[in-house]
């Protein structure tokens, strides 16, 4: 499987001939090296409906007709725009052609750009090619992350460090202690001035606690 970090909260995953996008905020994302015209996903997973996560979903949906996977209320909104969506909700999991998707809680908000209720924001746990990925979505620190780590044995944790809208570095360090991933990858920082954070400082702090950190450059792809 190939995992490419597109900056902010956005990822592109390639596995067994499938392309999967998470939170495809590309065209207005100043740090993403690729734009909506460059992607052709089969599936798009959304953590919530804020503009920096929903991103170019409508444009990409109209172009490539992927299956959107997200919480019920947001899925209904996407369907009302003529797109294909699979409704799920927090705590639920389901096997898709590329692997398994499970939604978790996230402490945050969610509303569509046109002002519609979009359900609860979420985190997502993916099982693909025997690897487990936990993308926390936008969230503050919460104690149930401990439970999420215990139950799921996380290989890769995508964890926000940018502060202001989500956890900052110190809370993110605690989140890593709770989840105990094999590798933590910082996200949701340095896209904009307001979420400026130093990933090297995060790395130092979690390594001091005995955890591994992989800082992915914006646009970098790793094979796992
Ligand atoms: Ni958000
Ligand atoms: Mn966000």
PDB file of C-alpha atoms and ligand atoms in Angstrom:
ATOM      1  CA  UNK A   1       0.000   0.000   0.000  1.00  0.00           C
ATOM      2  CA  UNK A   2       1.137   3.537  -0.762  1.00  0.00           C
ATOM      3  CA  UNK A   3       0.237   6.375   1.608  1.00  0.00           C
ATOM      4  CA  UNK A   4       0.705   9.912   0.327  1.00  0.00           C
ATOM      5  CA  UNK A   5       0.314  12.919   2.615  1.00  0.00           C
ATOM      6  CA  UNK A   6      -1.239  15.875   0.803  1.00  0.00           C
ATOM      7  CA  UNK A   7      -0.837  18.329   3.667  1.00  0.00           C
ATOM      8  CA  UNK A   8      -3.365  19.393   6.299  1.00  0.00           C
ATOM      9  CA  UNK A   9      -5.643  16.389   6.942  1.00  0.00           C
ATOM     10  CA  UNK A  10      -5.602  14.982   3.421  1.00  0.00           C
ATOM     11  CA  UNK A  11      -4.238  11.600   2.361  1.00  0.00           C
ATOM     12  CA  UNK A  12      -4.213   9.495  -0.761  1.00  0.00           C
ATOM     13  CA  UNK A  13      -3.955   5.748  -0.302  1.00  0.00           C
ATOM     14  CA  UNK A  14      -3.311   3.301  -3.140  1.00  0.00           C
ATOM     15  CA  UNK A  15      -3.942  -0.387  -2.576  1.00  0.00           C
ATOM     16  CA  UNK A  16      -4.748  -3.294  -4.903  1.00  0.00           C
ATOM     17  CA  UNK A  17      -5.635  -1.000  -7.783  1.00  0.00           C
ATOM     18  CA  UNK A  18      -7.900   1.244  -5.681  1.00  0.00           C
ATOM     19  CA  UNK A  19      -7.336   4.919  -4.971  1.00  0.00           C
ATOM     20  CA  UNK A  20      -8.775   6.205  -1.705  1.00  0.00           C
ATOM     21  CA  UNK A  21      -8.777   9.808  -0.563  1.00  0.00           C
ATOM     22  CA  UNK A  22      -9.277  11.038   2.979  1.00  0.00           C
ATOM     23  CA  UNK A  23     -10.459  14.638   3.518  1.00  0.00           C
ATOM     24  CA  UNK A  24      -9.557  15.866  -0.004  1.00  0.00           C
ATOM     25  CA  UNK A  25      -8.839  19.542   0.660  1.00  0.00           C
ATOM     26  CA  UNK A  26      -6.630  20.217  -2.359  1.00  0.00           C
ATOM     27  CA  UNK A  27      -7.435  23.208  -4.581  1.00  0.00           C
ATOM     28  CA  UNK A  28      -7.486  25.771  -1.753  1.00  0.00           C
ATOM     29  CA  UNK A  29      -4.872  23.941   0.279  1.00  0.00           C
ATOM     30  CA  UNK A  30      -1.716  26.060  -0.026  1.00  0.00           C
ATOM     31  CA  UNK A  31       0.561  23.136   0.867  1.00  0.00           C
ATOM     32  CA  UNK A  32      -0.894  20.374  -1.311  1.00  0.00           C
ATOM     33  CA  UNK A  33       1.302  19.614  -4.314  1.00  0.00           C
ATOM     34  CA  UNK A  34      -1.610  18.000  -6.156  1.00  0.00           C
ATOM     35  CA  UNK A  35      -5.015  19.402  -7.003  1.00  0.00           C
ATOM     36  CA  UNK A  36      -8.467  17.977  -7.630  1.00  0.00           C
ATOM     37  CA  UNK A  37      -7.739  17.586 -11.351  1.00  0.00           C
ATOM     38  CA  UNK A  38      -4.906  15.171 -10.468  1.00  0.00           C
ATOM     39  CA  UNK A  39      -6.940  12.662  -8.460  1.00  0.00           C
ATOM     40  CA  UNK A  40      -9.285   9.878  -9.623  1.00  0.00           C
ATOM     41  CA  UNK A  41     -10.463   8.150  -6.448  1.00  0.00           C
ATOM     42  CA  UNK A  42     -12.652   5.082  -6.205  1.00  0.00           C
ATOM     43  CA  UNK A  43     -13.501   5.969  -2.596  1.00  0.00           C
ATOM     44  CA  UNK A  44     -13.472   9.181  -0.551  1.00  0.00           C
ATOM     45  CA  UNK A  45     -13.567   8.980   3.237  1.00  0.00           C
ATOM     46  CA  UNK A  46     -14.624  12.131   5.102  1.00  0.00           C
ATOM     47  CA  UNK A  47     -14.105  12.805   8.809  1.00  0.00           C
ATOM     48  CA  UNK A  48     -16.437  15.826   8.830  1.00  0.00           C
ATOM     49  CA  UNK A  49     -17.858  18.587   6.649  1.00  0.00           C
ATOM     50  CA  UNK A  50     -15.709  21.623   7.461  1.00  0.00           C
ATOM     51  CA  UNK A  51     -14.313  23.200   4.300  1.00  0.00           C
ATOM     52  CA  UNK A  52     -10.739  22.153   5.029  1.00  0.00           C
ATOM     53  CA  UNK A  53     -11.864  18.486   5.078  1.00  0.00           C
ATOM     54  CA  UNK A  54     -14.826  18.260   2.689  1.00  0.00           C
ATOM     55  CA  UNK A  55     -12.533  20.250   0.412  1.00  0.00           C
ATOM     56  CA  UNK A  56     -13.091  19.490  -3.267  1.00  0.00           C
ATOM     57  CA  UNK A  57     -15.443  16.578  -2.636  1.00  0.00           C
ATOM     58  CA  UNK A  58     -18.222  17.898  -4.891  1.00  0.00           C
ATOM     59  CA  UNK A  59     -15.843  18.631  -7.757  1.00  0.00           C
ATOM     60  CA  UNK A  60     -14.100  15.264  -7.385  1.00  0.00           C
ATOM     61  CA  UNK A  61     -17.447  13.487  -7.002  1.00  0.00           C
ATOM     62  CA  UNK A  62     -18.784  14.987 -10.220  1.00  0.00           C
ATOM     63  CA  UNK A  63     -15.596  14.114 -12.083  1.00  0.00           C
ATOM     64  CA  UNK A  64     -14.769  10.600 -10.829  1.00  0.00           C
ATOM     65  CA  UNK A  65     -18.003   9.415  -9.188  1.00  0.00           C
ATOM     66  CA  UNK A  66     -16.290   7.741  -6.204  1.00  0.00           C
ATOM     67  CA  UNK A  67     -18.199   6.218  -3.313  1.00  0.00           C
ATOM     68  CA  UNK A  68     -18.134   8.622  -0.372  1.00  0.00           C
ATOM     69  CA  UNK A  69     -17.915   6.974   3.039  1.00  0.00           C
ATOM     70  CA  UNK A  70     -18.920   9.091   6.028  1.00  0.00           C
ATOM     71  CA  UNK A  71     -21.473   9.569   8.797  1.00  0.00           C
ATOM     72  CA  UNK A  72     -25.135   9.356   7.861  1.00  0.00           C
ATOM     73  CA  UNK A  73     -26.059  13.045   7.849  1.00  0.00           C
ATOM     74  CA  UNK A  74     -23.128  14.062   5.687  1.00  0.00           C
ATOM     75  CA  UNK A  75     -23.757  11.088   3.366  1.00  0.00           C
ATOM     76  CA  UNK A  76     -27.367  12.253   2.881  1.00  0.00           C
ATOM     77  CA  UNK A  77     -26.147  15.762   2.050  1.00  0.00           C
ATOM     78  CA  UNK A  78     -23.705  14.379  -0.548  1.00  0.00           C
ATOM     79  CA  UNK A  79     -26.521  12.301  -2.076  1.00  0.00           C
ATOM     80  CA  UNK A  80     -28.668  15.448  -2.274  1.00  0.00           C
ATOM     81  CA  UNK A  81     -25.871  16.856  -4.461  1.00  0.00           C
ATOM     82  CA  UNK A  82     -26.148  13.844  -6.775  1.00  0.00           C
ATOM     83  CA  UNK A  83     -23.124  11.968  -5.436  1.00  0.00           C
ATOM     84  CA  UNK A  84     -22.744   8.330  -4.386  1.00  0.00           C
ATOM     85  CA  UNK A  85     -22.393   7.799  -0.646  1.00  0.00           C
ATOM     86  CA  UNK A  86     -22.398   5.012   1.911  1.00  0.00           C
ATOM     87  CA  UNK A  87     -23.951   6.017   5.229  1.00  0.00           C
ATOM     88  CA  UNK A  88     -22.154   4.889   8.369  1.00  0.00           C
ATOM     89  CA  UNK A  89     -21.900   6.150  11.922  1.00  0.00           C
ATOM     90  CA  UNK A  90     -19.673   6.267  14.964  1.00  0.00           C
ATOM     91  CA  UNK A  91     -18.839   2.825  16.328  1.00  0.00           C
ATOM     92  CA  UNK A  92     -19.840   1.090  13.115  1.00  0.00           C
ATOM     93  CA  UNK A  93     -17.492  -0.754  10.801  1.00  0.00           C
ATOM     94  CA  UNK A  94     -17.851  -2.247   7.357  1.00  0.00           C
ATOM     95  CA  UNK A  95     -15.731  -4.114   4.836  1.00  0.00           C
ATOM     96  CA  UNK A  96     -15.259  -2.482   1.468  1.00  0.00           C
ATOM     97  CA  UNK A  97     -13.336  -3.840  -1.543  1.00  0.00           C
ATOM     98  CA  UNK A  98     -10.137  -2.137  -0.346  1.00  0.00           C
ATOM     99  CA  UNK A  99     -10.414  -2.926   3.369  1.00  0.00           C
ATOM    100  CA  UNK A 100     -12.321  -2.192   6.533  1.00  0.00           C
ATOM    101  CA  UNK A 101     -13.555   1.205   7.724  1.00  0.00           C
ATOM    102  CA  UNK A 102     -14.658   2.041  11.256  1.00  0.00           C
ATOM    103  CA  UNK A 103     -15.731   5.426  12.575  1.00  0.00           C
ATOM    104  CA  UNK A 104     -14.800   6.699  16.035  1.00  0.00           C
ATOM    105  CA  UNK A 105     -15.760   9.715  18.097  1.00  0.00           C
ATOM    106  CA  UNK A 106     -14.002  13.052  17.663  1.00  0.00           C
ATOM    107  CA  UNK A 107     -14.620  16.151  19.761  1.00  0.00           C
ATOM    108  CA  UNK A 108     -15.175  18.917  17.251  1.00  0.00           C
ATOM    109  CA  UNK A 109     -17.955  20.409  15.064  1.00  0.00           C
ATOM    110  CA  UNK A 110     -19.335  19.801  11.604  1.00  0.00           C
ATOM    111  CA  UNK A 111     -21.472  21.813   9.183  1.00  0.00           C
ATOM    112  CA  UNK A 112     -21.682  21.839   5.395  1.00  0.00           C
ATOM    113  CA  UNK A 113     -20.550  24.927   3.440  1.00  0.00           C
ATOM    114  CA  UNK A 114     -24.203  25.739   2.680  1.00  0.00           C
ATOM    115  CA  UNK A 115     -25.112  25.635   6.368  1.00  0.00           C
ATOM    116  CA  UNK A 116     -26.660  22.171   6.704  1.00  0.00           C
ATOM    117  CA  UNK A 117     -26.270  19.947   9.754  1.00  0.00           C
ATOM    118  CA  UNK A 118     -23.657  17.341   8.878  1.00  0.00           C
ATOM    119  CA  UNK A 119     -23.904  14.982  11.854  1.00  0.00           C
ATOM    120  CA  UNK A 120     -21.123  14.364  14.324  1.00  0.00           C
ATOM    121  CA  UNK A 121     -17.491  14.786  13.337  1.00  0.00           C
ATOM    122  CA  UNK A 122     -15.554  11.535  13.414  1.00  0.00           C
ATOM    123  CA  UNK A 123     -12.204   9.822  13.408  1.00  0.00           C
ATOM    124  CA  UNK A 124     -11.646   6.792  11.218  1.00  0.00           C
ATOM    125  CA  UNK A 125      -9.825   3.492  11.617  1.00  0.00           C
ATOM    126  CA  UNK A 126      -8.794   1.688   8.444  1.00  0.00           C
ATOM    127  CA  UNK A 127      -7.617  -1.898   8.079  1.00  0.00           C
ATOM    128  CA  UNK A 128      -5.855  -2.228   4.743  1.00  0.00           C
ATOM    129  CA  UNK A 129      -3.385  -4.978   3.794  1.00  0.00           C
ATOM    130  CA  UNK A 130      -3.050  -6.067   7.437  1.00  0.00           C
ATOM    131  CA  UNK A 131      -2.109  -2.558   8.555  1.00  0.00           C
ATOM    132  CA  UNK A 132      -4.241  -0.478  10.890  1.00  0.00           C
ATOM    133  CA  UNK A 133      -4.419   3.268  10.406  1.00  0.00           C
ATOM    134  CA  UNK A 134      -6.130   5.647  12.831  1.00  0.00           C
ATOM    135  CA  UNK A 135      -6.891   9.091  11.395  1.00  0.00           C
ATOM    136  CA  UNK A 136      -8.239  11.009  14.392  1.00  0.00           C
ATOM    137  CA  UNK A 137      -9.967  13.685  12.301  1.00  0.00           C
ATOM    138  CA  UNK A 138     -10.132  17.105  13.928  1.00  0.00           C
ATOM    139  CA  UNK A 139     -10.410  16.577  17.653  1.00  0.00           C
ATOM    140  CA  UNK A 140      -9.377  17.621  21.085  1.00  0.00           C
ATOM    141  CA  UNK A 141      -7.726  15.106  23.358  1.00  0.00           C
ATOM    142  CA  UNK A 142     -10.103  12.547  24.878  1.00  0.00           C
ATOM    143  CA  UNK A 143      -9.525   9.720  27.288  1.00  0.00           C
ATOM    144  CA  UNK A 144     -11.323   7.091  25.165  1.00  0.00           C
ATOM    145  CA  UNK A 145      -8.332   7.187  22.820  1.00  0.00           C
ATOM    146  CA  UNK A 146      -6.876   4.753  25.328  1.00  0.00           C
ATOM    147  CA  UNK A 147      -9.683   2.326  24.555  1.00  0.00           C
ATOM    148  CA  UNK A 148      -9.302   2.877  20.812  1.00  0.00           C
ATOM    149  CA  UNK A 149      -5.600   1.979  21.126  1.00  0.00           C
ATOM    150  CA  UNK A 150      -6.262  -1.093  23.269  1.00  0.00           C
ATOM    151  CA  UNK A 151      -8.898  -2.546  20.985  1.00  0.00           C
ATOM    152  CA  UNK A 152      -7.323  -1.807  17.618  1.00  0.00           C
ATOM    153  CA  UNK A 153      -3.519  -2.142  17.844  1.00  0.00           C
ATOM    154  CA  UNK A 154      -2.735   0.870  15.673  1.00  0.00           C
ATOM    155  CA  UNK A 155       0.190   0.831  13.247  1.00  0.00           C
ATOM    156  CA  UNK A 156      -0.115   4.409  11.980  1.00  0.00           C
ATOM    157  CA  UNK A 157      -1.772   7.253  13.864  1.00  0.00           C
ATOM    158  CA  UNK A 158      -2.434  10.496  12.010  1.00  0.00           C
ATOM    159  CA  UNK A 159      -2.582  13.057  14.803  1.00  0.00           C
ATOM    160  CA  UNK A 160      -3.307  16.813  14.623  1.00  0.00           C
ATOM    161  CA  UNK A 161      -0.749  19.074  16.301  1.00  0.00           C
ATOM    162  CA  UNK A 162      -1.704  22.533  14.978  1.00  0.00           C
ATOM    163  CA  UNK A 163      -3.647  23.756  18.024  1.00  0.00           C
ATOM    164  CA  UNK A 164      -6.445  26.371  17.951  1.00  0.00           C
ATOM    165  CA  UNK A 165      -9.021  24.093  16.214  1.00  0.00           C
ATOM    166  CA  UNK A 166      -7.615  20.757  17.419  1.00  0.00           C
ATOM    167  CA  UNK A 167      -5.060  19.353  19.819  1.00  0.00           C
ATOM    168  CA  UNK A 168      -1.789  21.203  20.038  1.00  0.00           C
ATOM    169  CA  UNK A 169       1.561  19.489  20.508  1.00  0.00           C
ATOM    170  CA  UNK A 170       1.326  18.735  24.237  1.00  0.00           C
ATOM    171  CA  UNK A 171      -2.144  17.195  24.010  1.00  0.00           C
ATOM    172  CA  UNK A 172      -1.095  15.307  20.876  1.00  0.00           C
ATOM    173  CA  UNK A 173       1.847  13.849  22.832  1.00  0.00           C
ATOM    174  CA  UNK A 174      -0.652  12.599  25.411  1.00  0.00           C
ATOM    175  CA  UNK A 175      -2.898  11.219  22.642  1.00  0.00           C
ATOM    176  CA  UNK A 176       0.031   9.157  21.350  1.00  0.00           C
ATOM    177  CA  UNK A 177       0.634   7.832  24.881  1.00  0.00           C
ATOM    178  CA  UNK A 178      -3.029   6.776  25.003  1.00  0.00           C
ATOM    179  CA  UNK A 179      -3.183   5.123  21.573  1.00  0.00           C
ATOM    180  CA  UNK A 180       0.353   3.644  21.517  1.00  0.00           C
ATOM    181  CA  UNK A 181       0.708   3.482  17.721  1.00  0.00           C
ATOM    182  CA  UNK A 182       3.781   1.904  16.137  1.00  0.00           C
ATOM    183  CA  UNK A 183       4.288   5.190  14.267  1.00  0.00           C
ATOM    184  CA  UNK A 184       2.711   8.609  14.820  1.00  0.00           C
ATOM    185  CA  UNK A 185       2.419  11.003  11.875  1.00  0.00           C
ATOM    186  CA  UNK A 186       1.643  14.664  12.687  1.00  0.00           C
ATOM    187  CA  UNK A 187      -1.075  16.393  10.634  1.00  0.00           C
ATOM    188  CA  UNK A 188      -3.213  19.571  10.569  1.00  0.00           C
ATOM    189  CA  UNK A 189      -0.325  22.030  11.015  1.00  0.00           C
ATOM    190  CA  UNK A 190       1.459  24.731   8.972  1.00  0.00           C
ATOM    191  CA  UNK A 191      -1.303  24.898   6.360  1.00  0.00           C
ATOM    192  CA  UNK A 192      -2.172  28.361   7.629  1.00  0.00           C
ATOM    193  CA  UNK A 193      -0.536  30.811  10.034  1.00  0.00           C
ATOM    194  CA  UNK A 194      -3.130  30.095  12.740  1.00  0.00           C
ATOM    195  CA  UNK A 195      -2.129  26.422  12.982  1.00  0.00           C
ATOM    196  CA  UNK A 196       1.608  26.927  12.870  1.00  0.00           C
ATOM    197  CA  UNK A 197       3.425  24.221  14.846  1.00  0.00           C
ATOM    198  CA  UNK A 198       6.842  22.596  14.862  1.00  0.00           C
ATOM    199  CA  UNK A 199       6.603  18.890  13.984  1.00  0.00           C
ATOM    200  CA  UNK A 200      10.226  18.380  15.093  1.00  0.00           C
ATOM    201  CA  UNK A 201       9.244  19.422  18.624  1.00  0.00           C
ATOM    202  CA  UNK A 202       6.364  16.924  18.567  1.00  0.00           C
ATOM    203  CA  UNK A 203       8.780  14.261  17.328  1.00  0.00           C
ATOM    204  CA  UNK A 204      11.288  14.987  20.109  1.00  0.00           C
ATOM    205  CA  UNK A 205       8.605  14.830  22.765  1.00  0.00           C
ATOM    206  CA  UNK A 206       7.078  11.531  21.705  1.00  0.00           C
ATOM    207  CA  UNK A 207      10.479   9.941  21.100  1.00  0.00           C
ATOM    208  CA  UNK A 208      11.401  10.928  24.665  1.00  0.00           C
ATOM    209  CA  UNK A 209       8.366   8.840  25.686  1.00  0.00           C
ATOM    210  CA  UNK A 210       9.561   5.864  23.652  1.00  0.00           C
ATOM    211  CA  UNK A 211       7.302   6.288  20.606  1.00  0.00           C
ATOM    212  CA  UNK A 212       8.188   6.560  16.929  1.00  0.00           C
ATOM    213  CA  UNK A 213       7.371   9.573  14.807  1.00  0.00           C
ATOM    214  CA  UNK A 214       7.449   9.930  11.048  1.00  0.00           C
ATOM    215  CA  UNK A 215       7.177  13.502   9.807  1.00  0.00           C
ATOM    216  CA  UNK A 216       5.815  13.246   6.277  1.00  0.00           C
ATOM    217  CA  UNK A 217       6.650  16.109   3.940  1.00  0.00           C
ATOM    218  CA  UNK A 218       3.680  17.661   2.188  1.00  0.00           C
ATOM    219  CA  UNK A 219       3.239  15.515  -0.903  1.00  0.00           C
ATOM    220  CA  UNK A 220       5.508  12.720   0.317  1.00  0.00           C
ATOM    221  CA  UNK A 221       4.526   9.133  -0.416  1.00  0.00           C
ATOM    222  CA  UNK A 222       5.585   6.130   1.637  1.00  0.00           C
ATOM    223  CA  UNK A 223       5.226   2.458   0.838  1.00  0.00           C
ATOM    224  CA  UNK A 224       4.116   0.437   3.853  1.00  0.00           C
TER     225      UNK A 224
HETATM  226 NI1  LIG B   1     -12.766  20.896  11.365  1.00  0.00          NI
HETATM  227 MN1  LIG B   2      -9.744  21.133  10.190  1.00  0.00          MN
END
